[in-house]
Amino acid sequence: MKVVLVGATGTLGGELVPRLLAAGHSVLGLTRSPGKARLLEDAGRSIRVAGTACGTCAG
């Protein structure tokens, strides 16, 4: 299943992302912070980060 998760680096997203990936789902994550998006990518998660949910948000 393909899953879009808004808040992928938040409290709930941090719990859901690993579980969804372990269950074999394809995850597209959104976050407000470019720095947190990079942390997900740097952690080697097989998650596709679409970028920030708000292009004008301050990190």
Backbone as a printed PyTorch tensor [residue, N CA C, xyz], in Angstrom:
tensor([[[ 0.8460, -1.1690,  0.0000],
         [ 0.0000,  0.0000,  0.0000],
         [ 0.8950,  1.2370,  0.0000]],

        [[ 0.4720,  2.2690, -0.6820],
         [ 1.1660,  3.5440, -0.6700],
         [ 0.5450,  4.4310,  0.3910]],

        [[ 1.3870,  4.9980,  1.2580],
         [ 0.9100,  5.8060,  2.3680],
         [ 1.5430,  7.1850,  2.2950]],

        [[ 0.7240,  8.2290,  2.4190],
         [ 1.2200,  9.5970,  2.5440],
         [ 1.0670,  9.9620,  4.0060]],

        [[ 2.1670, 10.3610,  4.6290],
         [ 2.1470, 10.6530,  6.0520],
         [ 2.5960, 12.0870,  6.2820]],

        [[ 1.6580, 12.9290,  6.6840],
         [ 1.9710, 14.3080,  7.0350],
         [ 2.4390, 14.2940,  8.4820]],

        [[ 3.5910, 14.8970,  8.7310],
         [ 4.1500, 14.8640, 10.0760],
         [ 5.0080, 13.6270, 10.2990]],

        [[ 5.7090, 13.2030,  9.2720],
         [ 6.4950, 11.9630,  9.3310],
         [ 7.6130, 11.9980, 10.3690]],

        [[ 8.0420, 13.1910, 10.7710],
         [ 9.1080, 13.2800, 11.7630],
         [ 8.5880, 13.6680, 13.1430]],

        [[ 7.2780, 13.7640, 13.2880],
         [ 6.6910, 14.1310, 14.5720],
         [ 6.5840, 12.9400, 15.5170]],

        [[ 5.9080, 13.1520, 16.6050],
         [ 5.7690, 12.1180, 17.6290],
         [ 5.0970, 10.8660, 17.0740]],

        [[ 3.9550, 11.0230, 16.4550],
         [ 3.2470,  9.8600, 15.9040],
         [ 3.9200,  9.3360, 14.6470]],

        [[ 4.3610, 10.2580, 13.7830],
         [ 5.0350,  9.8470, 12.5540],
         [ 6.2890,  9.0460, 12.8280]],

        [[ 7.0110,  9.4400, 13.8600],
         [ 8.2280,  8.7210, 14.2310],
         [ 7.9600,  7.2800, 14.6260]],

        [[ 6.7740,  7.0270, 15.1460],
         [ 6.3690,  5.6630, 15.4980],
         [ 5.7950,  4.9230, 14.2940]],

        [[ 5.0430,  5.6530, 13.4710],
         [ 4.3610,  5.0100, 12.3500],
         [ 5.2820,  4.6440, 11.1930]],

        [[ 6.2330,  5.5230, 10.8710],
         [ 7.0960,  5.2850,  9.7080],
         [ 7.7920,  3.9300,  9.7790]],

        [[ 8.5070,  3.6100, 10.8620],
         [ 9.1760,  2.3010, 10.9040],
         [ 8.2050,  1.1240, 10.8170]],

        [[ 7.0380,  1.2610, 11.4360],
         [ 6.0550,  0.1750, 11.3980],
         [ 5.4910, -0.0230,  9.9990]],

        [[ 5.1950,  1.0880,  9.3230],
         [ 4.6760,  1.0020,  7.9640],
         [ 5.7060,  0.3800,  7.0300]],

        [[ 6.9610,  0.8200,  7.1540],
         [ 8.0140,  0.2760,  6.3030],
         [ 8.2360, -1.2050,  6.5770]],

        [[ 8.2180, -1.5820,  7.8520],
         [ 8.4200, -2.9860,  8.2220],
         [ 7.2970, -3.8660,  7.6740]],

        [[ 6.1090, -3.2740,  7.5340],
         [ 4.9710, -4.0160,  7.0030],
         [ 4.9740, -4.0470,  5.4700]],

        [[ 5.9870, -3.4190,  4.8640],
         [ 6.1300, -3.4740,  3.4170],
         [ 5.4260, -2.3690,  2.6440]],

        [[ 4.9800, -1.3370,  3.3420],
         [ 4.2900, -0.2340,  2.6790],
         [ 5.3040,  0.7580,  2.1020]],

        [[ 4.8890,  1.4650,  1.0780],
         [ 5.6650,  2.5480,  0.4940],
         [ 5.2150,  3.8350,  1.1670]],

        [[ 6.1510,  4.5800,  1.7840],
         [ 5.7850,  5.7490,  2.5690],
         [ 6.3110,  7.0270,  1.9120]],

        [[ 5.4240,  7.9840,  1.7400],
         [ 5.7790,  9.3210,  1.2920],
         [ 5.5690, 10.2220,  2.4920]],

        [[ 6.6530, 10.7790,  3.0190],
         [ 6.5600, 11.5780,  4.2340],
         [ 6.6580, 13.0630,  3.9680]],

        [[ 5.8860, 13.8330,  4.7140],
         [ 5.9580, 15.2860,  4.6890],
         [ 6.3250, 15.7760,  6.0760]],

        [[ 7.0970, 16.8490,  6.1220],
         [ 7.4760, 17.4460,  7.3820],
         [ 7.5380, 18.9570,  7.2140]],

        [[ 7.4580, 19.6960,  8.3080],
         [ 7.5560, 21.1590,  8.2260],
         [ 9.0020, 21.6080,  8.1770]],

        [[ 9.9020, 20.7830,  8.6330],
         [11.2940, 21.1830,  8.7790],
         [12.2100, 20.4780,  7.7880]],

        [[12.9120, 21.2380,  6.9370],
         [13.8700, 20.6150,  6.0180],
         [14.9560, 19.8400,  6.7700]],

        [[15.3430, 20.3290,  7.9360],
         [16.3630, 19.6420,  8.7350],
         [15.9010, 18.2750,  9.1920]],

        [[14.6610, 18.1820,  9.6190],
         [14.1220, 16.8910, 10.0470],
         [13.9500, 15.9510,  8.8590]],

        [[13.6040, 16.5140,  7.7070],
         [13.4950, 15.6910,  6.4970],
         [14.8560, 15.0780,  6.1800]],

        [[15.9080, 15.8480,  6.3100],
         [17.2590, 15.3300,  6.0700],
         [17.6290, 14.2510,  7.0760]],

        [[17.1920, 14.4050,  8.3280],
         [17.4780, 13.3840,  9.3430],
         [16.8640, 12.0510,  8.9590]],

        [[15.6430, 12.0820,  8.4300],
         [15.0030, 10.8410,  7.9850],
         [15.7990, 10.2070,  6.8560]],

        [[16.2020, 11.0270,  5.8960],
         [16.9680, 10.5210,  4.7560],
         [18.3320, 10.0050,  5.2070]],

        [[18.9940, 10.7570,  6.1070],
         [20.3240, 10.3780,  6.5770],
         [20.2950,  9.1060,  7.4210]],

        [[19.1640,  8.8320,  8.0520],
         [19.0390,  7.6420,  8.8900],
         [18.9450,  6.3750,  8.0450]],

        [[18.9000,  6.5530,  6.7260],
         [18.8660,  5.3960,  5.8400],
         [17.5020,  4.7670,  5.7120]],

        [[16.4840,  5.4730,  6.1250],
         [15.1260,  4.9480,  5.9900],
         [14.7760,  4.8810,  4.5100]],

        [[14.0700,  3.8530,  4.1380],
         [13.6440,  3.7540,  2.7420],
         [12.3230,  4.4880,  2.5780]],

        [[12.3560,  5.7620,  2.9380],
         [11.1780,  6.6150,  2.8500],
         [11.4720,  7.7100,  1.8360]],

        [[10.4900,  8.0390,  1.0660],
         [10.6380,  9.1500,  0.1210],
         [10.0980, 10.3930,  0.7960]],

        [[10.9560, 11.3760,  1.0030],
         [10.5440, 12.6160,  1.6410],
         [10.1980, 13.6150,  0.5540]],

        [[ 8.9590, 14.0750,  0.5460],
         [ 8.4900, 14.9810, -0.4940],
         [ 8.9310, 16.4090, -0.2340]],

        [[ 9.4980, 16.6610,  0.9020],
         [ 9.9210, 18.0200,  1.2390],
         [ 9.1020, 18.5280,  2.3990]],

        [[ 8.9950, 19.8340,  2.4700],
         [ 8.2790, 20.4150,  3.5900],
         [ 6.8100, 20.6240,  3.2420]],

        [[ 5.9950, 20.6160,  4.2510],
         [ 4.5660, 20.8220,  4.0530],
         [ 4.2640, 22.2980,  3.8060]],

        [[ 5.2170, 23.1550,  4.1080],
         [ 5.0310, 24.5970,  3.9460],
         [ 6.3090, 25.1890,  3.3820]],

        [[ 6.2940, 25.5600,  2.1370],
         [ 7.4930, 26.0650,  1.4750],
         [ 8.0620, 27.3400,  2.0750]],

        [[ 7.2660, 28.0900,  2.8550],
         [ 7.7440, 29.3400,  3.4200],
         [ 7.9950, 29.2520,  4.9160]],

        [[ 7.8720, 28.0720,  5.4980],
         [ 8.0850, 27.9170,  6.9380],
         [ 9.5510, 28.1130,  7.2850]],

        [[ 9.7880, 28.7570,  8.3850],
         [11.1600, 28.8790,  8.8920],
         [11.5190, 27.5940,  9.5990]],

        [[12.7390, 27.0770,  9.3500],
         [13.1830, 25.8220,  9.9370],
         [13.2220, 25.8840, 11.3930]]])
